[in-house]
mmCIF file of N, CA and C in Angstrom:
data_model
loop_
_atom_site.group_PDB
_atom_site.id
_atom_site.type_symbol
_atom_site.label_atom_id
_atom_site.label_comp_id
_atom_site.label_asym_id
_atom_site.label_seq_id
_atom_site.Cartn_x
_atom_site.Cartn_y
_atom_site.Cartn_z
ATOM 1 N N MET A 1 37.962 16.913 48.849
ATOM 2 C CA MET A 1 36.954 17.679 48.148
ATOM 3 C C MET A 1 37.593 18.919 47.538
ATOM 4 N N ARG A 2 37.347 19.145 46.260
ATOM 5 C CA ARG A 2 37.897 20.312 45.591
ATOM 6 C C ARG A 2 36.999 21.510 45.847
ATOM 7 N N ILE A 3 37.584 22.591 46.328
ATOM 8 C CA ILE A 3 36.798 23.795 46.597
ATOM 9 C C ILE A 3 36.615 24.605 45.325
ATOM 10 N N PHE A 4 37.665 24.754 44.547
ATOM 11 C CA PHE A 4 37.595 25.538 43.322
ATOM 12 C C PHE A 4 37.929 24.645 42.139
ATOM 13 N N SER A 5 37.281 24.873 41.017
ATOM 14 C CA SER A 5 37.662 24.135 39.821
ATOM 15 C C SER A 5 38.931 24.751 39.253
ATOM 16 N N SER A 6 39.719 23.960 38.566
ATOM 17 C CA SER A 6 41.000 24.449 38.046
ATOM 18 C C SER A 6 40.798 25.545 37.016
ATOM 19 N N SER A 7 39.747 25.460 36.206
ATOM 20 C CA SER A 7 39.529 26.505 35.204
ATOM 21 C C SER A 7 39.117 27.812 35.863
ATOM 22 N N LEU A 8 38.376 27.741 36.959
ATOM 23 C CA LEU A 8 37.987 28.955 37.667
ATOM 24 C C LEU A 8 39.204 29.601 38.308
ATOM 25 N N LEU A 9 40.084 28.783 38.887
ATOM 26 C CA LEU A 9 41.301 29.326 39.484
ATOM 27 C C LEU A 9 42.208 29.931 38.433
ATOM 28 N N SER A 10 42.323 29.293 37.279
ATOM 29 C CA SER A 10 43.175 29.851 36.229
ATOM 30 C C SER A 10 42.590 31.144 35.693
ATOM 31 N N THR A 11 41.266 31.234 35.598
ATOM 32 C CA THR A 11 40.624 32.477 35.176
ATOM 33 C C THR A 11 40.877 33.568 36.197
ATOM 34 N N ALA A 12 40.736 33.234 37.469
ATOM 35 C CA ALA A 12 40.964 34.222 38.525
ATOM 36 C C ALA A 12 42.420 34.672 38.546
ATOM 37 N N ALA A 13 43.350 33.737 38.338
ATOM 38 C CA ALA A 13 44.773 34.095 38.315
ATOM 39 C C ALA A 13 45.083 35.023 37.152
ATOM 40 N N LEU A 14 44.483 34.763 36.007
ATOM 41 C CA LEU A 14 44.680 35.630 34.846
ATOM 42 C C LEU A 14 44.124 37.020 35.114
ATOM 43 N N LEU A 15 42.939 37.089 35.704
ATOM 44 C CA LEU A 15 42.343 38.390 36.019
ATOM 45 C C LEU A 15 43.177 39.147 37.035
ATOM 46 N N LEU A 16 43.698 38.444 38.022
ATOM 47 C CA LEU A 16 44.536 39.078 39.031
ATOM 48 C C LEU A 16 45.842 39.573 38.420
ATOM 49 N N ALA A 17 46.421 38.781 37.523
ATOM 50 C CA ALA A 17 47.658 39.196 36.851
ATOM 51 C C ALA A 17 47.422 40.436 35.997
ATOM 52 N N CYS A 18 46.291 40.480 35.308
ATOM 53 C CA CYS A 18 45.967 41.657 34.492
ATOM 54 C C CYS A 18 45.794 42.889 35.364
ATOM 55 N N SER A 19 45.199 42.710 36.531
ATOM 56 C CA SER A 19 44.962 43.863 37.406
ATOM 57 C C SER A 19 46.256 44.404 37.989
ATOM 58 N N THR A 20 47.283 43.553 38.145
ATOM 59 C CA THR A 20 48.557 44.042 38.677
ATOM 60 C C THR A 20 49.434 44.629 37.584
ATOM 61 N N HIS A 21 49.319 44.146 36.352
ATOM 62 C CA HIS A 21 50.147 44.655 35.261
ATOM 63 C C HIS A 21 49.559 45.900 34.596
ATOM 64 N N PHE A 22 48.282 46.112 34.720
ATOM 65 C CA PHE A 22 47.633 47.282 34.135
ATOM 66 C C PHE A 22 46.892 48.051 35.222
ATOM 67 N N PRO A 23 47.610 48.626 36.198
ATOM 68 C CA PRO A 23 46.938 49.253 37.337
ATOM 69 C C PRO A 23 46.083 50.457 36.956
ATOM 70 N N THR A 24 46.471 51.219 35.943
ATOM 71 C CA THR A 24 45.654 52.381 35.576
ATOM 72 C C THR A 24 44.352 51.954 34.931
ATOM 73 N N LEU A 25 44.376 50.802 34.287
ATOM 74 C CA LEU A 25 43.179 50.305 33.631
ATOM 75 C C LEU A 25 42.135 49.831 34.637
ATOM 76 N N VAL A 26 42.583 49.241 35.730
ATOM 77 C CA VAL A 26 41.652 48.662 36.695
ATOM 78 C C VAL A 26 41.731 49.337 38.057
ATOM 79 N N GLN A 27 42.120 50.572 38.094
ATOM 80 C CA GLN A 27 42.245 51.269 39.367
ATOM 81 C C GLN A 27 40.887 51.336 40.060
ATOM 82 N N SER A 28 40.804 50.733 41.220
ATOM 83 C CA SER A 28 39.600 50.674 42.059
ATOM 84 C C SER A 28 38.378 50.134 41.319
ATOM 85 N N LYS A 29 38.592 49.275 40.375
ATOM 86 C CA LYS A 29 37.501 48.632 39.656
ATOM 87 C C LYS A 29 37.421 47.170 40.085
ATOM 88 N N ALA A 30 36.299 46.561 39.813
ATOM 89 C CA ALA A 30 36.122 45.139 40.092
ATOM 90 C C ALA A 30 36.171 44.375 38.774
ATOM 91 N N ILE A 31 36.655 43.156 38.841
ATOM 92 C CA ILE A 31 36.710 42.290 37.665
ATOM 93 C C ILE A 31 35.838 41.078 37.950
ATOM 94 N N LEU A 32 34.999 40.743 36.997
ATOM 95 C CA LEU A 32 34.084 39.621 37.127
ATOM 96 C C LEU A 32 34.522 38.528 36.160
ATOM 97 N N GLY A 33 34.738 37.336 36.660
ATOM 98 C CA GLY A 33 35.110 36.203 35.822
ATOM 99 C C GLY A 33 33.995 35.181 35.812
ATOM 100 N N VAL A 34 33.689 34.647 34.639
ATOM 101 C CA VAL A 34 32.613 33.669 34.502
ATOM 102 C C VAL A 34 33.203 32.359 33.988
ATOM 103 N N ASP A 35 32.940 31.281 34.702
ATOM 104 C CA ASP A 35 33.391 29.948 34.322
ATOM 105 C C ASP A 35 32.179 29.183 33.803
ATOM 106 N N LEU A 36 32.112 29.002 32.489
ATOM 107 C CA LEU A 36 30.998 28.284 31.886
ATOM 108 C C LEU A 36 31.356 26.814 31.751
ATOM 109 N N GLY A 37 30.724 25.992 32.548
ATOM 110 C CA GLY A 37 30.889 24.552 32.416
ATOM 111 C C GLY A 37 29.816 24.028 31.486
ATOM 112 N N SER A 38 29.711 22.720 31.348
ATOM 113 C CA SER A 38 28.684 22.186 30.463
ATOM 114 C C SER A 38 27.305 22.181 31.121
ATOM 115 N N LEU A 39 27.254 21.987 32.438
ATOM 116 C CA LEU A 39 25.966 21.974 33.133
ATOM 117 C C LEU A 39 25.801 23.106 34.140
ATOM 118 N N TYR A 40 26.904 23.591 34.689
ATOM 119 C CA TYR A 40 26.850 24.638 35.707
ATOM 120 C C TYR A 40 27.768 25.789 35.326
ATOM 121 N N MET A 41 27.547 26.930 35.943
ATOM 122 C CA MET A 41 28.442 28.067 35.785
ATOM 123 C C MET A 41 28.760 28.640 37.154
ATOM 124 N N LYS A 42 29.946 29.239 37.259
ATOM 125 C CA LYS A 42 30.357 29.911 38.490
ATOM 126 C C LYS A 42 30.846 31.294 38.124
ATOM 127 N N VAL A 43 30.693 32.213 39.054
ATOM 128 C CA VAL A 43 31.123 33.590 38.835
ATOM 129 C C VAL A 43 32.059 33.983 39.967
ATOM 130 N N ALA A 44 33.202 34.563 39.603
ATOM 131 C CA ALA A 44 34.182 35.017 40.595
ATOM 132 C C ALA A 44 34.316 36.529 40.496
ATOM 133 N N LEU A 45 34.537 37.162 41.635
ATOM 134 C CA LEU A 45 34.700 38.608 41.704
ATOM 135 C C LEU A 45 36.061 38.911 42.309
ATOM 136 N N VAL A 46 36.843 39.722 41.601
ATOM 137 C CA VAL A 46 38.145 40.152 42.092
ATOM 138 C C VAL A 46 38.074 41.657 42.277
ATOM 139 N N GLN A 47 38.294 42.098 43.514
ATOM 140 C CA GLN A 47 38.291 43.527 43.829
ATOM 141 C C GLN A 47 39.631 43.906 44.432
ATOM 142 N N ARG A 48 39.958 45.154 44.306
ATOM 143 C CA ARG A 48 41.212 45.658 44.860
ATOM 144 C C ARG A 48 41.197 45.504 46.383
ATOM 145 N N ASN A 49 42.293 45.005 46.942
ATOM 146 C CA ASN A 49 42.461 44.816 48.388
ATOM 147 C C ASN A 49 41.447 43.849 48.993
ATOM 148 N N SER A 50 40.943 42.932 48.202
ATOM 149 C CA SER A 50 40.005 41.915 48.692
ATOM 150 C C SER A 50 40.401 40.565 48.114
ATOM 151 N N PRO A 51 40.151 39.496 48.857
ATOM 152 C CA PRO A 51 40.444 38.175 48.294
ATOM 153 C C PRO A 51 39.429 37.818 47.204
ATOM 154 N N LEU A 52 39.782 36.830 46.415
ATOM 155 C CA LEU A 52 38.889 36.320 45.385
ATOM 156 C C LEU A 52 37.594 35.850 46.040
ATOM 157 N N GLU A 53 36.477 36.217 45.464
ATOM 158 C CA GLU A 53 35.180 35.845 46.031
ATOM 159 C C GLU A 53 34.360 35.120 44.974
ATOM 160 N N ILE A 54 33.819 33.969 45.333
ATOM 161 C CA ILE A 54 32.891 33.264 44.458
ATOM 162 C C ILE A 54 31.510 33.840 44.741
ATOM 163 N N VAL A 55 30.885 34.388 43.725
ATOM 164 C CA VAL A 55 29.591 35.053 43.882
ATOM 165 C C VAL A 55 28.498 34.001 44.023
ATOM 166 N N THR A 56 27.587 34.213 44.970
ATOM 167 C CA THR A 56 26.468 33.286 45.150
ATOM 168 C C THR A 56 25.262 33.787 44.363
ATOM 169 N N ASN A 57 24.382 32.859 44.003
ATOM 170 C CA ASN A 57 23.181 33.229 43.258
ATOM 171 C C ASN A 57 22.035 33.566 44.214
ATOM 172 N N LEU A 58 20.842 33.723 43.686
ATOM 173 C CA LEU A 58 19.681 34.069 44.517
ATOM 174 C C LEU A 58 19.353 32.999 45.553
ATOM 175 N N HIS A 59 19.792 31.774 45.294
ATOM 176 C CA HIS A 59 19.520 30.658 46.201
ATOM 177 C C HIS A 59 20.703 30.384 47.127
ATOM 178 N N SER A 60 21.626 31.336 47.232
ATOM 179 C CA SER A 60 22.823 31.255 48.086
ATOM 180 C C SER A 60 23.729 30.080 47.731
ATOM 181 N N LYS A 61 23.785 29.742 46.465
ATOM 182 C CA LYS A 61 24.656 28.664 46.009
ATOM 183 C C LYS A 61 25.766 29.240 45.141
ATOM 184 N N ARG A 62 26.919 28.581 45.174
ATOM 185 C CA ARG A 62 28.075 29.056 44.413
ATOM 186 C C ARG A 62 28.020 28.668 42.945
ATOM 187 N N LYS A 63 27.323 27.591 42.633
ATOM 188 C CA LYS A 63 27.210 27.211 41.230
ATOM 189 C C LYS A 63 25.742 27.272 40.813
ATOM 190 N N THR A 64 25.544 27.689 39.577
ATOM 191 C CA THR A 64 24.205 27.883 39.043
ATOM 192 C C THR A 64 24.013 26.963 37.847
ATOM 193 N N GLU A 65 22.867 26.320 37.792
ATOM 194 C CA GLU A 65 22.561 25.464 36.651
ATOM 195 C C GLU A 65 22.552 26.315 35.389
ATOM 196 N N GLN A 66 23.121 25.767 34.337
ATOM 197 C CA GLN A 66 23.196 26.509 33.097
ATOM 198 C C GLN A 66 22.071 26.058 32.177
ATOM 199 N N MET A 67 20.885 26.543 32.447
ATOM 200 C CA MET A 67 19.737 26.211 31.610
ATOM 201 C C MET A 67 18.708 27.325 31.683
ATOM 202 N N VAL A 68 17.859 27.336 30.683
ATOM 203 C CA VAL A 68 16.788 28.325 30.624
ATOM 204 C C VAL A 68 15.530 27.608 30.138
ATOM 205 N N LEU A 69 14.388 27.973 30.710
ATOM 206 C CA LEU A 69 13.116 27.385 30.307
ATOM 207 C C LEU A 69 12.269 28.478 29.681
ATOM 208 N N PHE A 70 11.760 28.224 28.474
ATOM 209 C CA PHE A 70 10.896 29.167 27.769
ATOM 210 C C PHE A 70 9.471 28.646 27.881
ATOM 211 N N ASP A 71 8.594 29.393 28.545
ATOM 212 C CA ASP A 71 7.224 28.926 28.745
ATOM 213 C C ASP A 71 6.239 30.071 28.558
ATOM 214 N N GLN A 72 5.519 30.065 27.457
ATOM 215 C CA GLN A 72 4.464 31.036 27.162
ATOM 216 C C GLN A 72 4.923 32.477 27.369
ATOM 217 N N GLY A 73 6.048 32.823 26.782
ATOM 218 C CA GLY A 73 6.557 34.188 26.867
ATOM 219 C C GLY A 73 7.390 34.481 28.098
ATOM 220 N N SER A 74 7.401 33.601 29.075
ATOM 221 C CA SER A 74 8.218 33.788 30.280
ATOM 222 C C SER A 74 9.506 32.989 30.148
ATOM 223 N N ARG A 75 10.552 33.464 30.839
ATOM 224 C CA ARG A 75 11.829 32.748 30.860
ATOM 225 C C ARG A 75 12.228 32.486 32.301
ATOM 226 N N PHE A 76 12.633 31.257 32.568
ATOM 227 C CA PHE A 76 13.105 30.861 33.889
ATOM 228 C C PHE A 76 14.553 30.408 33.744
ATOM 229 N N TYR A 77 15.418 30.847 34.662
ATOM 230 C CA TYR A 77 16.841 30.560 34.571
ATOM 231 C C TYR A 77 17.310 29.730 35.764
ATOM 232 N N GLY A 78 18.411 29.009 35.582
ATOM 233 C CA GLY A 78 19.097 28.329 36.671
ATOM 234 C C GLY A 78 18.245 27.331 37.420
ATOM 235 N N ALA A 79 18.195 27.479 38.747
ATOM 236 C CA ALA A 79 17.471 26.540 39.613
ATOM 237 C C ALA A 79 15.972 26.553 39.327
ATOM 238 N N ASP A 80 15.440 27.709 38.943
ATOM 239 C CA ASP A 80 14.013 27.782 38.617
ATOM 240 C C ASP A 80 13.705 26.929 37.380
ATOM 241 N N ALA A 81 14.571 27.000 36.380
ATOM 242 C CA ALA A 81 14.400 26.171 35.183
ATOM 243 C C ALA A 81 14.615 24.701 35.512
ATOM 244 N N SER A 82 15.584 24.420 36.367
ATOM 245 C CA SER A 82 15.879 23.043 36.752
ATOM 246 C C SER A 82 14.702 22.391 37.475
ATOM 247 N N SER A 83 14.009 23.165 38.300
ATOM 248 C CA SER A 83 12.873 22.606 39.036
ATOM 249 C C SER A 83 11.699 22.274 38.112
ATOM 250 N N LEU A 84 11.620 22.931 36.958
ATOM 251 C CA LEU A 84 10.541 22.664 36.006
ATOM 252 C C LEU A 84 10.960 21.697 34.896
ATOM 253 N N LEU A 85 12.210 21.285 34.900
ATOM 254 C CA LEU A 85 12.756 20.438 33.837
ATOM 255 C C LEU A 85 12.007 19.117 33.691
ATOM 256 N N ALA A 86 11.654 18.473 34.783
ATOM 257 C CA ALA A 86 10.981 17.171 34.718
ATOM 258 C C ALA A 86 9.602 17.276 34.076
ATOM 259 N N ARG A 87 8.934 18.404 34.286
ATOM 260 C CA ARG A 87 7.592 18.576 33.732
ATOM 261 C C ARG A 87 7.591 19.106 32.304
ATOM 262 N N LYS A 88 8.628 19.875 31.944
ATOM 263 C CA LYS A 88 8.644 20.506 30.623
ATOM 264 C C LYS A 88 10.018 20.375 29.956
ATOM 265 N N PRO A 89 10.485 19.152 29.711
ATOM 266 C CA PRO A 89 11.823 18.996 29.124
ATOM 267 C C PRO A 89 11.931 19.553 27.709
ATOM 268 N N GLN A 90 10.830 19.553 26.970
ATOM 269 C CA GLN A 90 10.856 20.046 25.600
ATOM 270 C C GLN A 90 11.003 21.565 25.525
ATOM 271 N N LEU A 91 10.840 22.255 26.651
ATOM 272 C CA LEU A 91 10.968 23.716 26.696
ATOM 273 C C LEU A 91 12.240 24.162 27.402
ATOM 274 N N THR A 92 13.092 23.202 27.784
ATOM 275 C CA THR A 92 14.253 23.523 28.614
ATOM 276 C C THR A 92 15.559 23.061 27.974
ATOM 277 N N PRO A 93 16.145 23.883 27.106
ATOM 278 C CA PRO A 93 17.467 23.508 26.597
ATOM 279 C C PRO A 93 18.520 23.678 27.686
ATOM 280 N N ALA A 94 19.385 22.703 27.818
ATOM 281 C CA ALA A 94 20.471 22.753 28.807
ATOM 282 C C ALA A 94 21.792 22.531 28.086
ATOM 283 N N ALA A 95 22.894 22.754 28.773
ATOM 284 C CA ALA A 95 24.244 22.562 28.223
ATOM 285 C C ALA A 95 24.454 23.360 26.947
ATOM 286 N N MET A 96 23.904 24.552 26.898
ATOM 287 C CA MET A 96 24.029 25.365 25.692
ATOM 288 C C MET A 96 25.448 25.869 25.470
ATOM 289 N N SER A 97 26.244 25.978 26.529
ATOM 290 C CA SER A 97 27.616 26.452 26.343
ATOM 291 C C SER A 97 28.443 25.462 25.530
ATOM 292 N N VAL A 98 28.052 24.194 25.526
ATOM 293 C CA VAL A 98 28.739 23.189 24.725
ATOM 294 C C VAL A 98 28.560 23.494 23.236
ATOM 295 N N MET A 99 27.471 24.171 22.892
ATOM 296 C CA MET A 99 27.167 24.466 21.493
ATOM 297 C C MET A 99 27.731 25.800 21.009
ATOM 298 N N LEU A 100 28.264 26.610 21.899
ATOM 299 C CA LEU A 100 28.766 27.925 21.505
ATOM 300 C C LEU A 100 29.852 27.805 20.443
ATOM 301 N N GLY A 101 29.684 28.534 19.346
ATOM 302 C CA GLY A 101 30.681 28.556 18.283
ATOM 303 C C GLY A 101 30.741 27.304 17.431
ATOM 304 N N ARG A 102 29.768 26.430 17.561
ATOM 305 C CA ARG A 102 29.771 25.182 16.795
ATOM 306 C C ARG A 102 28.534 25.112 15.914
ATOM 307 N N ASP A 103 28.634 24.336 14.842
ATOM 308 C CA ASP A 103 27.455 24.148 14.009
ATOM 309 C C ASP A 103 26.749 22.846 14.384
ATOM 310 N N HIS A 104 25.622 22.601 13.751
ATOM 311 C CA HIS A 104 24.806 21.436 14.117
ATOM 312 C C HIS A 104 25.450 20.106 13.734
ATOM 313 N N GLU A 105 26.501 20.139 12.910
ATOM 314 C CA GLU A 105 27.181 18.910 12.509
ATOM 315 C C GLU A 105 28.405 18.593 13.369
ATOM 316 N N HIS A 106 28.714 19.444 14.330
ATOM 317 C CA HIS A 106 29.862 19.208 15.205
ATOM 318 C C HIS A 106 29.594 17.948 16.040
ATOM 319 N N PRO A 107 30.620 17.102 16.254
ATOM 320 C CA PRO A 107 30.409 15.844 17.002
ATOM 321 C C PRO A 107 29.798 16.029 18.390
ATOM 322 N N THR A 108 30.188 17.072 19.103
ATOM 323 C CA THR A 108 29.631 17.300 20.442
ATOM 324 C C THR A 108 28.146 17.612 20.372
ATOM 325 N N VAL A 109 27.758 18.431 19.407
ATOM 326 C CA VAL A 109 26.343 18.773 19.230
ATOM 327 C C VAL A 109 25.570 17.535 18.792
ATOM 328 N N GLN A 110 26.177 16.707 17.947
ATOM 329 C CA GLN A 110 25.531 15.470 17.508
ATOM 330 C C GLN A 110 25.280 14.526 18.678
ATOM 331 N N VAL A 111 26.240 14.421 19.589
ATOM 332 C CA VAL A 111 26.075 13.555 20.762
ATOM 333 C C VAL A 111 24.914 14.051 21.616
ATOM 334 N N LEU A 112 24.831 15.367 21.831
ATOM 335 C CA LEU A 112 23.701 15.923 22.586
ATOM 336 C C LEU A 112 22.390 15.570 21.903
ATOM 337 N N SER A 113 22.350 15.760 20.606
ATOM 338 C CA SER A 113 21.131 15.523 19.844
ATOM 339 C C SER A 113 20.713 14.056 19.881
ATOM 340 N N GLU A 114 21.673 13.158 19.777
ATOM 341 C CA GLU A 114 21.358 11.728 19.702
ATOM 342 C C GLU A 114 21.024 11.101 21.046
ATOM 343 N N ARG A 115 21.682 11.520 22.097
ATOM 344 C CA ARG A 115 21.565 10.807 23.370
ATOM 345 C C ARG A 115 20.457 11.299 24.287
ATOM 346 N N HIS A 116 20.478 12.569 24.632
ATOM 347 C CA HIS A 116 19.556 12.975 25.689
ATOM 348 C C HIS A 116 18.985 14.379 25.528
ATOM 349 N N TYR A 117 19.186 14.984 24.389
ATOM 350 C CA TYR A 117 18.726 16.362 24.246
ATOM 351 C C TYR A 117 17.319 16.373 23.667
ATOM 352 N N PRO A 118 16.355 17.016 24.338
ATOM 353 C CA PRO A 118 14.972 16.976 23.871
ATOM 354 C C PRO A 118 14.700 17.856 22.651
ATOM 355 N N ILE A 119 15.655 18.725 22.300
ATOM 356 C CA ILE A 119 15.460 19.670 21.205
ATOM 357 C C ILE A 119 16.507 19.379 20.135
ATOM 358 N N THR A 120 16.080 19.233 18.892
ATOM 359 C CA THR A 120 17.014 18.940 17.809
ATOM 360 C C THR A 120 17.671 20.225 17.320
ATOM 361 N N PRO A 121 18.994 20.329 17.427
ATOM 362 C CA PRO A 121 19.681 21.527 16.949
ATOM 363 C C PRO A 121 19.692 21.588 15.420
ATOM 364 N N THR A 122 19.506 22.779 14.876
ATOM 365 C CA THR A 122 19.606 23.022 13.440
ATOM 366 C C THR A 122 20.652 24.107 13.222
ATOM 367 N N PHE A 123 20.881 24.498 11.974
ATOM 368 C CA PHE A 123 21.888 25.510 11.672
ATOM 369 C C PHE A 123 21.210 26.823 11.322
ATOM 370 N N ASN A 124 21.681 27.925 11.921
ATOM 371 C CA ASN A 124 21.170 29.261 11.636
ATOM 372 C C ASN A 124 22.131 29.923 10.649
ATOM 373 N N GLU A 125 21.687 30.123 9.408
ATOM 374 C CA GLU A 125 22.533 30.708 8.359
ATOM 375 C C GLU A 125 22.960 32.130 8.701
ATOM 376 N N THR A 126 22.051 32.920 9.258
ATOM 377 C CA THR A 126 22.333 34.326 9.548
ATOM 378 C C THR A 126 23.420 34.482 10.597
ATOM 379 N N ARG A 127 23.351 33.697 11.660
ATOM 380 C CA ARG A 127 24.295 33.831 12.770
ATOM 381 C C ARG A 127 25.436 32.822 12.705
ATOM 382 N N SER A 128 25.410 31.946 11.722
ATOM 383 C CA SER A 128 26.446 30.923 11.526
ATOM 384 C C SER A 128 26.687 30.101 12.786
ATOM 385 N N GLY A 129 25.621 29.562 13.329
ATOM 386 C CA GLY A 129 25.741 28.748 14.529
ATOM 387 C C GLY A 129 24.530 27.865 14.730
ATOM 388 N N VAL A 130 24.531 27.168 15.836
ATOM 389 C CA VAL A 130 23.437 26.268 16.187
ATOM 390 C C VAL A 130 22.184 27.077 16.492
ATOM 391 N N CYS A 131 21.053 26.551 16.088
ATOM 392 C CA CYS A 131 19.759 27.181 16.359
ATOM 393 C C CYS A 131 18.865 26.147 17.042
ATOM 394 N N LEU A 132 18.187 26.559 18.099
ATOM 395 C CA LEU A 132 17.252 25.690 18.812
ATOM 396 C C LEU A 132 15.847 26.249 18.642
ATOM 397 N N THR A 133 14.915 25.414 18.239
ATOM 398 C CA THR A 133 13.524 25.839 18.113
ATOM 399 C C THR A 133 12.772 25.335 19.335
ATOM 400 N N VAL A 134 12.300 26.292 20.148
ATOM 401 C CA VAL A 134 11.592 25.977 21.384
ATOM 402 C C VAL A 134 10.227 26.641 21.324
ATOM 403 N N ASP A 135 9.193 25.840 21.366
ATOM 404 C CA ASP A 135 7.822 26.342 21.377
ATOM 405 C C ASP A 135 7.551 27.274 20.190
ATOM 406 N N GLY A 136 8.086 26.916 19.019
ATOM 407 C CA GLY A 136 7.843 27.689 17.805
ATOM 408 C C GLY A 136 8.747 28.894 17.603
ATOM 409 N N GLN A 137 9.647 29.180 18.532
ATOM 410 C CA GLN A 137 10.569 30.310 18.408
ATOM 411 C C GLN A 137 11.991 29.792 18.278
ATOM 412 N N ASP A 138 12.804 30.504 17.477
ATOM 413 C CA ASP A 138 14.197 30.116 17.277
ATOM 414 C C ASP A 138 15.109 30.877 18.220
ATOM 415 N N PHE A 139 16.058 30.157 18.825
ATOM 416 C CA PHE A 139 17.045 30.747 19.730
ATOM 417 C C PHE A 139 18.425 30.243 19.336
ATOM 418 N N THR A 140 19.416 31.135 19.391
ATOM 419 C CA THR A 140 20.797 30.778 19.089
ATOM 420 C C THR A 140 21.642 31.010 20.323
ATOM 421 N N PRO A 141 22.263 29.941 20.885
ATOM 422 C CA PRO A 141 23.097 30.133 22.081
ATOM 423 C C PRO A 141 24.368 30.894 21.753
#
C-alpha cells in the first residue's frame, strides 16, 4: 500500500529544498503544499524542526474530494458535495483541476464532456478558459 503519492512527495521535497536553500526567506515559517489530483486533493505542511505532515480535513481524512456543489446560492465542498452528488449531479462539477488552463476543445475536456460529465463546458472569452454553467450561473475553474 502506498502511503504517499509520488507527486506529493516530490512537491514536499521541493518545498523542503527551498526552505534549506533560502533560510532567511522561510525563517520560522510554514510551507503549505497542495497536490491537485483529478478527483482528490491532498495538502502537506512543512514546518521548521517538524516532519512533513499531511493535513486532514474536517472529516479527519487525508484526501479530500475535489468537487463543489452549487445549490440555491449555497456552496458545498469536498465530502459534503460528494454526499449530494447522487441527488444533484447537474449541480456538482467534479474533476475541475483537469480543466485548469485548457479550453473547451482540449481532448481531456472533450472526454469529460462526452463520457460522464453532467455539465457541458464552454469557452469563456474574458478569462480565456473553460466555463461551466451551473444553475444559470457561469463559473471558470
